[in-house]
């Protein structure tokens, strides 16, 4: 991997554009899925964080960004505020289902319905990188000729940290039929205080009412002389007395010690592969193969080991560690779910500077009725909260893409509070504000400020960095060397898509 000054790494990509249409895994349109794509030979976690905050997503080493106003099923990046998350009724139902299975050994009958998943290979139409680039990348001796232009401002100074206030594959497959059903029920149910008699206050739990009456009775009771100086306690606010149980308590309840089964969740680094990852590779691949054949009806020869390795094991993200980062470090991992010591599910995740990003989830089809997709999402939210204690900036959980035009993919909106990324201004907008717009149109600009634009657009394409003949240089220097070069429009398109920060840090390979 190429190194900058200070031993920092470069990200190196080949941009492919996005003129051709591919088969859509959601509506099955043969040529309706349009996306920009690039092959990443290597990538820093900060660059990938910035890219997914502009609508990009990875499948193996292929990184793609849907053409939102052209593709048949627009895919909006969605993130959940992990620290504020509270499980819904359907989420609690999934956790209780797992608990019942572990504690009593009772497996629910019948498969879960409404599997919101598509093949990891069919979505983005990945292409191979050029044959010339990999070897040049590996042995490139960087010649830094950036001084030919005025020095670019440091990207780290230009970048503003994402605040909590505003508010793979191609798709993170999460099996959540109950969440889908819960969404329909919630959509049609009246809100508290908005039922048949809107003048009445919202309903309250009988337990809270009894507690309040008991406190009032004690207050009204005559005080003895010896108690004259005692001030009666103020009745607590019902909201204070009914603090919701945190997610971790529900998860721990799902894992009783003395039970017929034992569930263990193990984190193993996939890139570079750790010894545990290598030792469990075959078992993990066999689960993936069974999953693809049972869920996606793949023929036995299609879910090959090379396909599995390429899309779910290979990653452009380099392993990185930071003094103020998580103990496991940043990069790509597999979170393995072991039932009685046997792998039954695997969540593919990336740990990035401000989030845990879910890439894919596959599981043994024998346990389809346990809603392991929903369960793993809840575990990953809890994992994000755990990492945040080690790294304060890491507070979001990215679920991949939210596709409102595909009803089976709307369940991701049930992990709240959550935001969708505006496809034009790259501002985060709460999903509650976005849903009404998506009900009217598949494609929507969520930012309500008509004057707002892309704040991180690169104004001078000459500042975009390129890798040419094993030398790093701004595009302006490259175009002078390549007199008559006709690729400025393509480089400008690439720079617009990745934004100023990435364009001034990522090396765009030029043959």
Coordinates of C-alpha atoms in Angstrom, one line a residue, residues 62-289:
X62 CA -16.0 -2.9 -5.7
X63 CA -17.4 0.4 -4.5
X64 CA -20.6 1.7 -6.1
X65 CA -23.1 4.6 -5.9
X66 CA -26.6 4.3 -7.3
X67 CA -27.7 6.8 -9.9
X68 CA -30.6 8.0 -7.7
X69 CA -32.6 9.9 -10.3
X70 CA -32.2 7.2 -12.9
X71 CA -32.2 3.8 -11.3
X72 CA -35.5 1.9 -11.0
X73 CA -35.3 1.5 -7.3
X74 CA -33.5 4.4 -5.6
X75 CA -31.4 3.3 -2.6
X76 CA -31.0 5.8 0.2
X77 CA -28.2 5.4 2.7
X78 CA -29.7 4.9 6.2
X79 CA -28.1 5.3 9.6
X80 CA -29.5 4.6 13.1
X81 CA -28.5 6.7 16.1
X82 CA -27.3 3.7 18.1
X83 CA -27.1 5.5 21.5
X84 CA -30.7 6.6 21.3
X85 CA -32.1 3.4 19.9
X86 CA -34.9 1.6 21.8
X87 CA -36.2 -1.8 20.6
X88 CA -39.8 -1.8 19.2
X89 CA -42.4 -4.4 20.1
X90 CA -41.4 -6.5 17.1
X91 CA -37.7 -6.3 18.0
X92 CA -38.5 -7.5 21.6
X93 CA -40.6 -10.3 20.0
X94 CA -37.5 -11.4 18.1
X95 CA -35.3 -11.3 21.2
X96 CA -37.9 -13.3 23.1
X97 CA -38.0 -15.9 20.3
X98 CA -34.3 -16.3 20.6
X99 CA -34.5 -16.5 24.4
X100 CA -37.2 -19.2 24.2
X101 CA -35.1 -21.3 21.8
X102 CA -31.9 -21.0 23.8
X103 CA -33.6 -21.7 27.2
X104 CA -36.1 -24.3 26.1
X105 CA -34.8 -25.6 22.8
X106 CA -38.0 -24.8 21.0
X107 CA -37.5 -23.9 17.4
X108 CA -40.4 -21.9 15.9
X109 CA -42.2 -23.8 13.2
X110 CA -42.1 -22.8 9.6
X111 CA -39.7 -20.3 7.9
X112 CA -39.9 -16.6 8.5
X113 CA -41.9 -14.8 5.8
X114 CA -41.0 -11.9 3.5
X115 CA -37.2 -12.4 3.2
X116 CA -35.9 -8.9 2.1
X117 CA -32.8 -10.2 0.5
X118 CA -31.1 -10.4 -2.9
X119 CA -28.0 -12.1 -4.1
X120 CA -24.8 -10.4 -3.0
X121 CA -23.5 -10.6 -6.6
X122 CA -26.3 -9.4 -8.7
X123 CA -26.8 -5.8 -7.5
X124 CA -24.1 -3.5 -8.5
X125 CA -22.6 -5.2 -11.6
X126 CA -19.0 -5.2 -10.4
X127 CA -16.3 -5.0 -13.0
X128 CA -12.7 -6.2 -12.8
X129 CA -9.9 -3.7 -12.5
X130 CA -7.4 -3.1 -15.3
X131 CA -4.7 -5.7 -15.7
X132 CA -1.9 -3.2 -15.6
X133 CA -2.8 -1.5 -12.3
X134 CA -2.4 -4.0 -9.5
X135 CA 1.3 -4.7 -10.0
X136 CA 2.1 -1.0 -10.5
X137 CA 0.2 -0.2 -7.4
X138 CA 2.1 -2.8 -5.3
X139 CA 5.6 -1.6 -6.4
X140 CA 4.9 2.1 -6.9
X141 CA 7.6 4.4 -5.7
X142 CA 5.8 7.6 -5.1
X143 CA 7.2 10.8 -6.6
X144 CA 5.4 13.7 -5.0
X145 CA 5.1 16.5 -7.5
X146 CA 2.2 18.3 -5.8
X147 CA 4.3 21.4 -5.4
X148 CA 3.5 22.2 -9.0
X149 CA 0.3 23.6 -7.6
X150 CA -0.3 25.8 -4.6
X151 CA -0.5 23.6 -1.5
X152 CA -4.0 22.1 -1.0
X153 CA -5.6 22.8 2.4
X154 CA -5.4 19.8 4.7
X155 CA -8.4 17.7 4.3
X156 CA -8.6 17.0 8.0
X157 CA -9.0 20.8 8.6
X158 CA -11.6 21.1 6.0
X159 CA -13.7 18.2 7.2
X160 CA -16.4 19.0 9.8
X161 CA -17.2 16.3 12.2
X162 CA -20.7 14.9 11.7
X163 CA -22.9 16.1 14.6
X164 CA -25.5 14.1 16.3
X165 CA -28.0 16.9 16.0
X166 CA -28.5 16.6 12.2
X167 CA -30.2 14.1 12.9
X168 CA -23.5 -5.9 0.7
X169 CA -23.7 -7.0 -1.7
X170 CA -25.5 -4.2 -2.4
X171 CA -28.0 -4.7 0.3
X172 CA -27.7 -5.5 3.9
X173 CA -30.1 -8.5 4.1
X174 CA -32.1 -8.4 7.2
X175 CA -34.9 -10.9 7.7
X176 CA -37.5 -9.1 9.6
X177 CA -41.1 -10.2 8.7
X178 CA -42.3 -9.1 12.1
X179 CA -40.8 -5.6 11.7
X180 CA -42.5 -5.4 8.4
X181 CA -45.8 -6.4 9.9
X182 CA -45.2 -4.1 12.8
X183 CA -44.6 -1.2 10.4
X184 CA -48.0 -1.8 8.8
X185 CA -49.7 -2.0 12.1
X186 CA -48.0 1.1 13.3
X187 CA -48.9 3.0 10.2
X188 CA -52.6 2.4 10.6
X189 CA -52.8 2.7 14.4
X190 CA -53.9 6.0 16.0
X191 CA -51.2 7.8 18.0
X192 CA -51.6 8.4 21.7
X193 CA -54.2 11.1 22.3
X194 CA -55.3 11.0 18.7
X195 CA -57.8 8.2 18.9
X196 CA -61.6 8.3 18.8
X197 CA -61.7 11.2 21.3
X198 CA -58.7 13.5 20.6
X199 CA -59.7 15.7 23.6
X200 CA -58.7 12.9 26.0
X201 CA -55.1 12.6 27.2
X202 CA -52.9 9.7 26.0
X203 CA -53.5 6.3 27.7
X204 CA -51.2 5.4 30.6
X205 CA -50.3 2.1 32.1
X206 CA -52.4 0.9 35.0
X207 CA -49.2 0.2 37.0
X208 CA -48.2 3.9 36.7
X209 CA -51.7 5.1 37.7
X210 CA -51.7 2.9 40.8
X211 CA -48.2 4.1 41.8
X212 CA -49.3 7.7 41.4
X213 CA -52.5 7.2 43.5
X214 CA -50.5 5.5 46.2
X215 CA -48.1 8.4 46.4
X216 CA -50.9 10.9 46.5
X217 CA -52.6 8.9 49.3
X218 CA -49.4 9.0 51.4
X219 CA -49.1 12.7 50.9
X220 CA -52.7 13.4 52.1
X221 CA -52.2 11.2 55.2
X222 CA -52.1 13.3 58.4
X223 CA -48.5 13.7 59.7
X224 CA -47.7 13.0 63.4
X225 CA -46.0 15.6 65.5
X226 CA -42.7 13.9 65.2
X227 CA -42.8 14.0 61.5
X228 CA -43.8 17.7 61.2
X229 CA -40.5 18.7 59.8
X230 CA -40.4 16.0 57.1
X231 CA -41.3 17.2 53.6
X232 CA -43.5 14.8 51.7
X233 CA -41.8 13.6 48.5
X234 CA -42.9 15.1 45.2
X235 CA -44.6 12.5 43.1
X236 CA -42.2 11.5 40.4
X237 CA -43.1 12.2 36.8
X238 CA -44.5 9.0 35.2
X239 CA -41.9 9.3 32.5
X240 CA -39.2 9.1 35.1
X241 CA -40.7 6.1 36.8
X242 CA -40.9 4.1 33.6
X243 CA -37.4 4.3 32.2
X244 CA -37.4 2.0 29.2
X245 CA -35.2 -1.1 29.5
X246 CA -32.0 -0.7 27.5
X247 CA -31.4 -3.0 24.5
X248 CA -28.5 -4.7 26.3
X249 CA -30.9 -6.0 29.1
X250 CA -33.1 -7.6 26.5
X251 CA -30.1 -9.2 24.8
X252 CA -28.7 -10.5 28.0
X253 CA -32.1 -12.0 28.9
X254 CA -31.8 -13.9 25.6
X255 CA -28.7 -15.6 26.8
X256 CA -29.4 -17.5 30.0
X257 CA -26.5 -19.6 31.4
X258 CA -28.3 -22.8 32.3
X259 CA -30.1 -23.7 29.1
X260 CA -30.1 -26.5 26.5
X261 CA -28.2 -24.3 24.0
X262 CA -25.4 -21.8 24.2
X263 CA -25.1 -18.8 21.8
X264 CA -21.7 -17.1 21.4
X265 CA -20.9 -14.1 19.2
X266 CA -17.3 -13.9 18.1
X267 CA -15.6 -11.0 16.2
X268 CA -12.8 -12.1 13.8
X269 CA -10.9 -9.8 11.5
X270 CA -11.4 -10.7 7.8
X271 CA -8.8 -8.3 6.3
X272 CA -6.0 -9.1 6.8
X273 CA -7.4 -12.5 7.8
X274 CA -6.8 -13.4 11.5
X275 CA -5.9 -16.9 12.6
X276 CA -9.5 -17.4 13.9
X277 CA -10.9 -16.3 10.5
X278 CA -8.6 -18.7 8.6
X279 CA -9.5 -21.6 11.0
X280 CA -13.2 -21.0 10.6
X281 CA -13.2 -20.2 6.8
X282 CA -14.5 -23.6 5.6
X283 CA -17.3 -23.8 8.2
X284 CA -18.3 -20.2 7.4
X285 CA -18.3 -20.9 3.6
X286 CA -20.5 -24.0 4.0
X287 CA -23.1 -21.9 5.8
X288 CA -23.0 -19.3 3.0
X289 CA -23.4 -22.0 0.4

